[in-house]
Amino acid sequence: MLYKEIHIGKFIKERVDENEITIERICKFLGKDEESIEKMYEKKSLEADILLRWSKLLEYDFFRLYSSHLILYAPPSAVNKNQQKSDKIPYFRKNIYTQEIKEFIMKRIHSGEMTQTDVIKEYSIPKSTLHRWLQKVDNTNG
């Protein structure tokens, strides 16, 4: 399933291949040798600072893969919604729904795999947001 299993090294390697970035440029930008770069391609996860550098080099937000995973597979529970908001870390009022997430959810609804109510409950997507997505799909199809 989409974003269920994230192997960040494979995603990075795919993006490198798509953009045809040379290993010399990668090594220079990251300050690593070729062997270290090859090992990163095999890793399921990387440290955040290294992932940030890859995101800059490849002009792609790799962190969004993890955000998408959270939205689809770990929606916030009702218990945690009333907790105090910290002044020390940023609070994000809205979830970011990528086009891939929207398409994934729309596909589940249109295939009959899930109802609108199921989607709202399982993914904690506001009813108004889901209806807006459905209206856009209806307007583009007919």
Short mmCIF file of C-alpha atoms in Angstrom, two decimals:
data_model
loop_
_atom_site.label_atom_id
_atom_site.label_comp_id
_atom_site.label_asym_id
_atom_site.label_seq_id
_atom_site.Cartn_x
_atom_site.Cartn_y
_atom_site.Cartn_z
CA MET A 1 0.00 0.00 0.00
CA LEU A 2 0.99 3.60 -0.54
CA TYR A 3 3.41 4.87 2.16
CA LYS A 4 2.84 1.77 4.34
CA GLU A 5 6.47 0.68 4.19
CA ILE A 6 9.05 3.42 3.73
CA HIS A 7 12.55 2.44 2.63
CA ILE A 8 14.10 5.88 2.36
CA GLY A 9 17.30 4.65 0.68
CA LYS A 10 15.33 3.23 -2.25
CA PHE A 11 13.35 6.46 -2.64
CA ILE A 12 16.56 8.49 -2.64
CA LYS A 13 18.24 6.21 -5.18
CA GLU A 14 15.18 6.44 -7.43
CA ARG A 15 15.24 10.25 -7.28
CA VAL A 16 19.00 10.32 -7.98
CA ASP A 17 18.46 8.13 -11.05
CA GLU A 18 15.53 10.27 -12.26
CA ASN A 19 17.58 13.46 -11.98
CA GLU A 20 20.75 11.82 -13.34
CA ILE A 21 22.90 13.31 -10.58
CA THR A 22 26.52 12.21 -10.66
CA ILE A 23 28.07 10.40 -7.74
CA GLU A 24 30.84 13.02 -7.68
CA ARG A 25 28.32 15.82 -7.11
CA ILE A 26 26.56 13.81 -4.39
CA CYS A 27 29.82 13.03 -2.59
CA LYS A 28 30.91 16.67 -2.70
CA PHE A 29 27.52 18.00 -1.53
CA LEU A 30 27.18 15.52 1.35
CA GLY A 31 30.88 15.42 2.23
CA LYS A 32 30.89 11.62 2.01
CA ASP A 33 32.75 9.03 -0.04
CA GLU A 34 31.14 6.86 -2.71
CA GLU A 35 30.96 3.80 -0.45
CA SER A 36 29.01 5.77 2.20
CA ILE A 37 26.54 6.98 -0.43
CA GLU A 38 25.98 3.43 -1.69
CA LYS A 39 25.35 2.27 1.89
CA MET A 40 22.73 5.02 2.33
CA TYR A 41 20.80 3.65 -0.65
CA GLU A 42 20.50 0.35 1.22
CA LYS A 43 19.28 1.87 4.49
CA LYS A 44 15.63 1.78 5.48
CA SER A 45 16.06 5.00 7.48
CA LEU A 46 18.53 7.86 7.76
CA GLU A 47 19.27 10.53 10.35
CA ALA A 48 17.19 13.68 9.93
CA ASP A 49 20.13 15.97 9.15
CA ILE A 50 21.33 13.69 6.35
CA LEU A 51 17.77 13.37 5.00
CA LEU A 52 17.48 17.17 5.02
CA ARG A 53 20.67 17.45 2.94
CA TRP A 54 19.35 14.84 0.48
CA SER A 55 16.09 16.80 0.26
CA LYS A 56 18.00 19.96 -0.63
CA LEU A 57 20.26 18.26 -3.15
CA LEU A 58 17.45 16.40 -4.91
CA GLU A 59 14.89 19.20 -4.50
CA TYR A 60 12.37 16.78 -3.03
CA ASP A 61 10.74 16.76 0.42
CA PHE A 62 11.53 13.24 1.67
CA PHE A 63 10.01 14.12 5.06
CA ARG A 64 6.62 14.31 3.38
CA LEU A 65 6.75 10.53 2.90
CA TYR A 66 6.70 10.19 6.69
CA SER A 67 3.98 12.85 7.09
CA SER A 68 1.86 10.96 4.58
CA HIS A 69 2.41 7.74 6.51
CA LEU A 70 1.21 9.45 9.71
CA ILE A 71 -1.91 10.79 8.00
CA LEU A 72 -2.82 7.43 6.45
CA TYR A 73 -1.75 4.93 9.09
CA ALA A 74 -1.53 6.75 12.42
CA PRO A 75 -4.28 9.38 12.58
CA PRO A 76 -4.39 11.35 15.83
CA SER A 77 -6.55 9.73 18.46
CA ALA A 78 -9.38 11.58 20.17
CA VAL A 79 -7.61 11.11 23.51
CA ASN A 80 -4.62 13.22 22.46
CA LYS A 81 -6.62 16.04 20.88
CA ASN A 82 -7.24 17.85 24.17
CA GLN A 83 -3.65 17.80 25.44
CA GLN A 84 -1.82 21.05 26.15
CA LYS A 85 -0.02 22.51 23.17
CA SER A 86 3.69 23.07 23.76
CA ASP A 87 5.18 26.53 23.36
CA LYS A 88 8.54 24.96 22.60
CA ILE A 89 7.69 23.03 19.44
CA PRO A 90 5.54 24.15 16.51
CA TYR A 91 1.90 23.10 16.40
CA PHE A 92 0.39 22.36 13.00
CA ARG A 93 -3.32 23.01 12.90
CA LYS A 94 -3.94 21.29 9.59
CA ASN A 95 -2.69 18.12 8.00
CA ILE A 96 -1.01 18.35 4.62
CA TYR A 97 -2.72 16.08 2.13
CA THR A 98 -0.57 15.40 -0.91
CA GLN A 99 -2.11 14.66 -4.28
CA GLU A 100 -1.08 11.02 -3.84
CA ILE A 101 -2.99 10.78 -0.55
CA LYS A 102 -6.08 12.36 -2.10
CA GLU A 103 -5.93 9.95 -5.05
CA PHE A 104 -5.41 6.97 -2.73
CA ILE A 105 -8.46 7.89 -0.64
CA MET A 106 -10.63 8.70 -3.67
CA LYS A 107 -9.68 5.35 -5.21
CA ARG A 108 -10.78 3.53 -2.03
CA ILE A 109 -14.13 5.35 -2.05
CA HIS A 110 -14.81 4.89 -5.78
CA SER A 111 -13.88 1.19 -5.67
CA GLY A 112 -16.34 0.64 -2.82
CA GLU A 113 -13.54 -0.50 -0.52
CA MET A 114 -14.48 2.27 1.94
CA THR A 115 -17.44 4.58 2.42
CA GLN A 116 -17.09 8.31 3.04
CA THR A 117 -17.94 7.70 6.69
CA ASP A 118 -15.24 5.02 6.93
CA VAL A 119 -12.65 7.43 5.51
CA ILE A 120 -13.66 10.21 7.90
CA LYS A 121 -13.41 7.87 10.90
CA GLU A 122 -10.26 5.98 9.94
CA TYR A 123 -8.14 8.88 8.68
CA SER A 124 -9.68 11.74 10.75
CA ILE A 125 -10.24 13.77 7.61
CA PRO A 126 -12.78 16.53 8.16
CA LYS A 127 -16.10 15.89 6.42
CA SER A 128 -15.94 19.24 4.61
CA THR A 129 -12.45 18.47 3.28
CA LEU A 130 -13.55 15.09 1.93
CA HIS A 131 -16.63 16.59 0.28
CA ARG A 132 -14.49 19.26 -1.38
CA TRP A 133 -12.23 16.56 -2.82
CA LEU A 134 -15.24 14.61 -4.08
CA GLN A 135 -16.71 17.72 -5.70
CA LYS A 136 -13.45 18.43 -7.51
CA VAL A 137 -13.35 14.86 -8.83
CA ASP A 138 -17.00 15.12 -9.97
CA ASN A 139 -16.36 18.47 -11.68
CA THR A 140 -13.35 17.18 -13.58
CA ASN A 141 -15.14 13.99 -14.68
CA GLY A 142 -18.35 15.45 -15.85
#
